[in-house]
mmCIF file of C-alpha atoms in Angstrom:
data_model
loop_
_atom_site.group_PDB
_atom_site.id
_atom_site.type_symbol
_atom_site.label_atom_id
_atom_site.label_comp_id
_atom_site.label_asym_id
_atom_site.label_seq_id
_atom_site.Cartn_x
_atom_site.Cartn_y
_atom_site.Cartn_z
ATOM 1 C CA MET A 189 -24.509 21.006 16.677
ATOM 2 C CA ARG A 190 -22.164 17.871 16.568
ATOM 3 C CA PHE A 191 -21.834 15.319 13.480
ATOM 4 C CA MET A 192 -20.035 12.130 12.800
ATOM 5 C CA VAL A 193 -17.890 11.915 10.119
ATOM 6 C CA ILE A 194 -17.595 8.339 8.664
ATOM 7 C CA VAL A 195 -14.945 7.405 6.639
ATOM 8 C CA LYS A 196 -15.720 4.179 4.782
ATOM 9 C CA ALA A 197 -13.581 1.355 4.362
ATOM 10 C CA THR A 198 -11.719 0.099 0.791
ATOM 11 C CA THR A 199 -10.087 -2.812 0.365
ATOM 12 C CA ASP A 200 -6.611 -1.781 1.313
ATOM 13 C CA THR A 201 -8.173 -0.558 4.523
ATOM 14 C CA GLU A 202 -9.433 -4.015 5.198
ATOM 15 C CA ASN A 203 -6.152 -5.607 4.016
ATOM 16 C CA GLY A 204 -4.323 -3.650 6.664
ATOM 17 C CA VAL A 205 -2.476 -1.463 4.513
ATOM 18 C CA MET A 206 -1.432 1.842 6.654
ATOM 19 C CA PRO A 207 -1.157 4.882 5.176
ATOM 20 C CA ASP A 208 2.279 6.549 4.253
ATOM 21 C CA THR A 209 4.027 9.344 5.702
ATOM 22 C CA GLY A 210 3.077 11.490 3.372
ATOM 23 C CA MET A 211 -0.578 10.873 4.031
ATOM 24 C CA LEU A 212 -0.185 11.023 7.819
ATOM 25 C CA THR A 213 1.664 14.158 7.498
ATOM 26 C CA ALA A 214 -1.256 15.245 5.596
ATOM 27 C CA MET A 215 -4.161 14.232 8.124
ATOM 28 C CA GLY A 216 -1.970 15.607 10.667
ATOM 29 C CA LYS A 217 -1.697 18.736 9.146
ATOM 30 C CA PHE A 218 -5.972 18.599 8.519
ATOM 31 C CA ASN A 219 -6.446 17.475 12.086
ATOM 32 C CA ALA A 220 -4.674 20.406 13.344
ATOM 33 C CA GLU A 221 -6.721 23.028 11.015
ATOM 34 C CA LEU A 222 -9.745 21.180 12.626
ATOM 35 C CA VAL A 223 -8.783 21.667 15.973
ATOM 36 C CA GLU A 224 -7.426 25.111 15.763
ATOM 37 C CA ALA A 225 -11.021 26.029 14.218
ATOM 38 C CA GLY A 226 -12.577 24.391 17.674
ATOM 39 C CA MET A 227 -14.307 21.585 15.788
ATOM 40 C CA MET A 228 -12.911 18.622 16.426
ATOM 41 C CA GLU A 229 -13.940 16.391 19.097
ATOM 42 C CA ALA A 230 -12.500 12.866 17.799
ATOM 43 C CA GLY A 231 -11.209 11.536 15.153
ATOM 44 C CA GLU A 232 -9.557 8.117 14.806
ATOM 45 C CA GLY A 233 -8.540 5.075 12.444
ATOM 46 C CA LEU A 234 -10.026 1.831 13.157
ATOM 47 C CA HIS A 235 -8.274 -1.649 12.759
ATOM 48 C CA PRO A 236 -9.573 -3.829 9.891
ATOM 49 C CA SER A 237 -12.856 -5.457 10.346
ATOM 50 C CA ALA A 238 -11.261 -8.707 10.343
ATOM 51 C CA LYS A 239 -10.072 -7.912 13.935
ATOM 52 C CA GLY A 240 -13.957 -6.901 15.035
ATOM 53 C CA ALA A 241 -17.178 -8.526 15.700
ATOM 54 C CA ARG A 242 -20.439 -8.107 15.380
ATOM 55 C CA LEU A 243 -23.608 -8.502 17.799
ATOM 56 C CA ASP A 244 -27.169 -9.315 16.129
ATOM 57 C CA TYR A 245 -29.553 -9.285 19.351
ATOM 58 C CA THR A 246 -32.902 -11.288 18.736
ATOM 59 C CA GLY A 247 -35.272 -12.617 21.266
ATOM 60 C CA GLY A 248 -33.253 -10.966 23.903
ATOM 61 C CA ALA A 249 -29.945 -12.716 23.430
ATOM 62 C CA ALA A 250 -27.134 -11.560 21.463
ATOM 63 C CA ALA A 251 -25.481 -13.453 18.863
ATOM 64 C CA VAL A 252 -21.672 -12.896 17.992
ATOM 65 C CA THR A 253 -20.068 -12.984 14.568
ATOM 66 C CA ARG A 254 -16.398 -12.234 14.192
ATOM 67 C CA GLY A 255 -14.880 -10.271 11.416
ATOM 68 C CA PRO A 256 -14.025 -9.845 8.446
ATOM 69 C CA PHE A 257 -17.415 -8.500 7.139
ATOM 70 C CA THR A 258 -18.515 -7.615 3.758
ATOM 71 C CA PRO A 259 -19.608 -5.809 1.550
ATOM 72 C CA VAL A 260 -16.288 -3.619 2.082
ATOM 73 C CA PRO A 261 -17.797 -0.014 0.666
ATOM 74 C CA ASP A 262 -20.687 -0.408 4.012
ATOM 75 C CA LEU A 263 -17.645 -0.787 6.195
ATOM 76 C CA VAL A 264 -16.274 2.272 8.330
ATOM 77 C CA ALA A 265 -12.436 2.484 8.168
ATOM 78 C CA GLY A 266 -12.582 5.752 10.620
ATOM 79 C CA PHE A 267 -14.035 8.972 12.042
ATOM 80 C CA TRP A 268 -13.697 12.637 13.235
ATOM 81 C CA LEU A 269 -16.510 13.723 15.811
ATOM 82 C CA ILE A 270 -17.063 17.408 14.727
ATOM 83 C CA LYS A 271 -18.569 20.342 16.441
ATOM 84 C CA ALA A 272 -20.120 22.831 13.577
ATOM 85 C CA GLY A 273 -23.410 25.548 12.626
ATOM 86 C CA SER A 274 -24.767 23.496 10.191
ATOM 87 C CA LEU A 275 -24.099 20.484 7.887
ATOM 88 C CA ASP A 276 -22.965 22.822 5.257
ATOM 89 C CA GLU A 277 -19.957 23.851 7.182
ATOM 90 C CA VAL A 278 -18.963 20.533 7.513
ATOM 91 C CA ILE A 279 -19.049 19.480 4.121
ATOM 92 C CA ALA A 280 -17.203 22.452 3.556
ATOM 93 C CA ARG A 281 -14.027 21.795 5.685
ATOM 94 C CA MET A 282 -14.431 18.106 4.771
ATOM 95 C CA THR A 283 -14.036 19.027 1.077
ATOM 96 C CA ARG A 284 -10.423 19.656 2.054
ATOM 97 C CA ALA A 285 -9.576 16.313 3.898
ATOM 98 C CA PRO A 286 -6.532 14.837 2.438
ATOM 99 C CA PHE A 287 -7.942 11.690 0.313
ATOM 100 C CA GLY A 288 -7.296 10.406 -2.766
ATOM 101 C CA ALA A 289 -9.546 9.278 -5.941
ATOM 102 C CA GLY A 290 -11.961 6.156 -4.572
ATOM 103 C CA ALA A 291 -12.370 7.617 -1.043
ATOM 104 C CA GLN A 292 -15.520 8.203 0.675
ATOM 105 C CA ILE A 293 -16.968 9.719 3.614
ATOM 106 C CA GLU A 294 -20.657 10.209 5.339
ATOM 107 C CA ILE A 295 -21.409 13.009 7.373
ATOM 108 C CA ARG A 296 -24.151 12.203 10.071
ATOM 109 C CA GLN A 297 -25.608 14.765 12.881
ATOM 110 C CA VAL A 298 -25.516 13.450 16.380
ATOM 111 C CA PHE A 299 -28.490 13.690 18.145
ATOM 112 C CA ALA A 300 -28.841 16.298 20.577
ATOM 113 C CA PRO A 301 -31.136 16.080 23.643
ATOM 114 C CA GLU A 302 -33.768 18.624 22.896
ATOM 115 C CA ASP A 303 -34.225 16.212 19.607
ATOM 116 C CA PHE A 304 -36.011 13.389 21.818
ATOM 117 C CA GLY A 305 -38.608 16.079 22.863
ATOM 118 C CA GLU A 306 -40.783 15.094 25.695
ATOM 119 C CA ALA A 307 -39.486 11.596 26.004
ATOM 120 C CA LEU A 308 -36.673 12.359 27.625
ATOM 121 C CA THR A 309 -38.035 13.465 31.167
ATOM 122 C CA PRO A 310 -36.513 16.088 33.227
ATOM 123 C CA GLU A 311 -34.924 12.296 35.202
ATOM 124 C CA LEU A 312 -33.545 11.347 32.191
ATOM 125 C CA ARG A 313 -31.750 14.470 31.220
ATOM 126 C CA ALA A 314 -30.578 14.812 34.609
ATOM 127 C CA GLN A 315 -29.214 10.891 34.262
ATOM 128 C CA GLU A 316 -27.995 11.793 31.232
ATOM 129 C CA GLU A 317 -25.526 14.771 31.788
ATOM 130 C CA ARG A 318 -24.442 13.195 35.140
ATOM 131 C CA LEU A 319 -23.251 10.419 33.170
ATOM 132 C CA ARG A 320 -21.533 12.529 30.510
ATOM 133 C CA ALA A 321 -19.931 14.354 33.404
ATOM 134 C CA LYS A 322 -18.301 11.207 34.967
ATOM 135 C CA ALA A 323 -17.194 9.735 31.432
ATOM 136 C CA ALA A 324 -15.723 13.154 30.878
ATOM 137 C CA LYS A 325 -13.235 12.485 33.664
ATOM 138 C CA HIS A 326 -12.330 9.237 33.067
#
């Protein structure tokens, strides 16, 4: 199974406050443990929402709004994409993440092809596999 671990934004992350050397070192060590355990597929921090945009789709057209956005606790500051056998395994690992008081993460399982049932026809499944293989080469 795959899980997206979402790191929630804080006032500091939205103000562009960068982590110090101690936090970068601790996070590097934590990420190395995830890699060594064969769990980490990706993990990145994100720029503040002031440097981003939202697209709202209504009536077939997209309306673009540039950041910053609020409320801050609803925003995303970073993420991991993790492979694990269960949600409990991810929770156990993430309790050791080097965050301080006030930090919050959310863990969500990523859909797998079998989750879509008959709606994902053999043709659509083959198309998805081709696209994933092509994307992996880039």
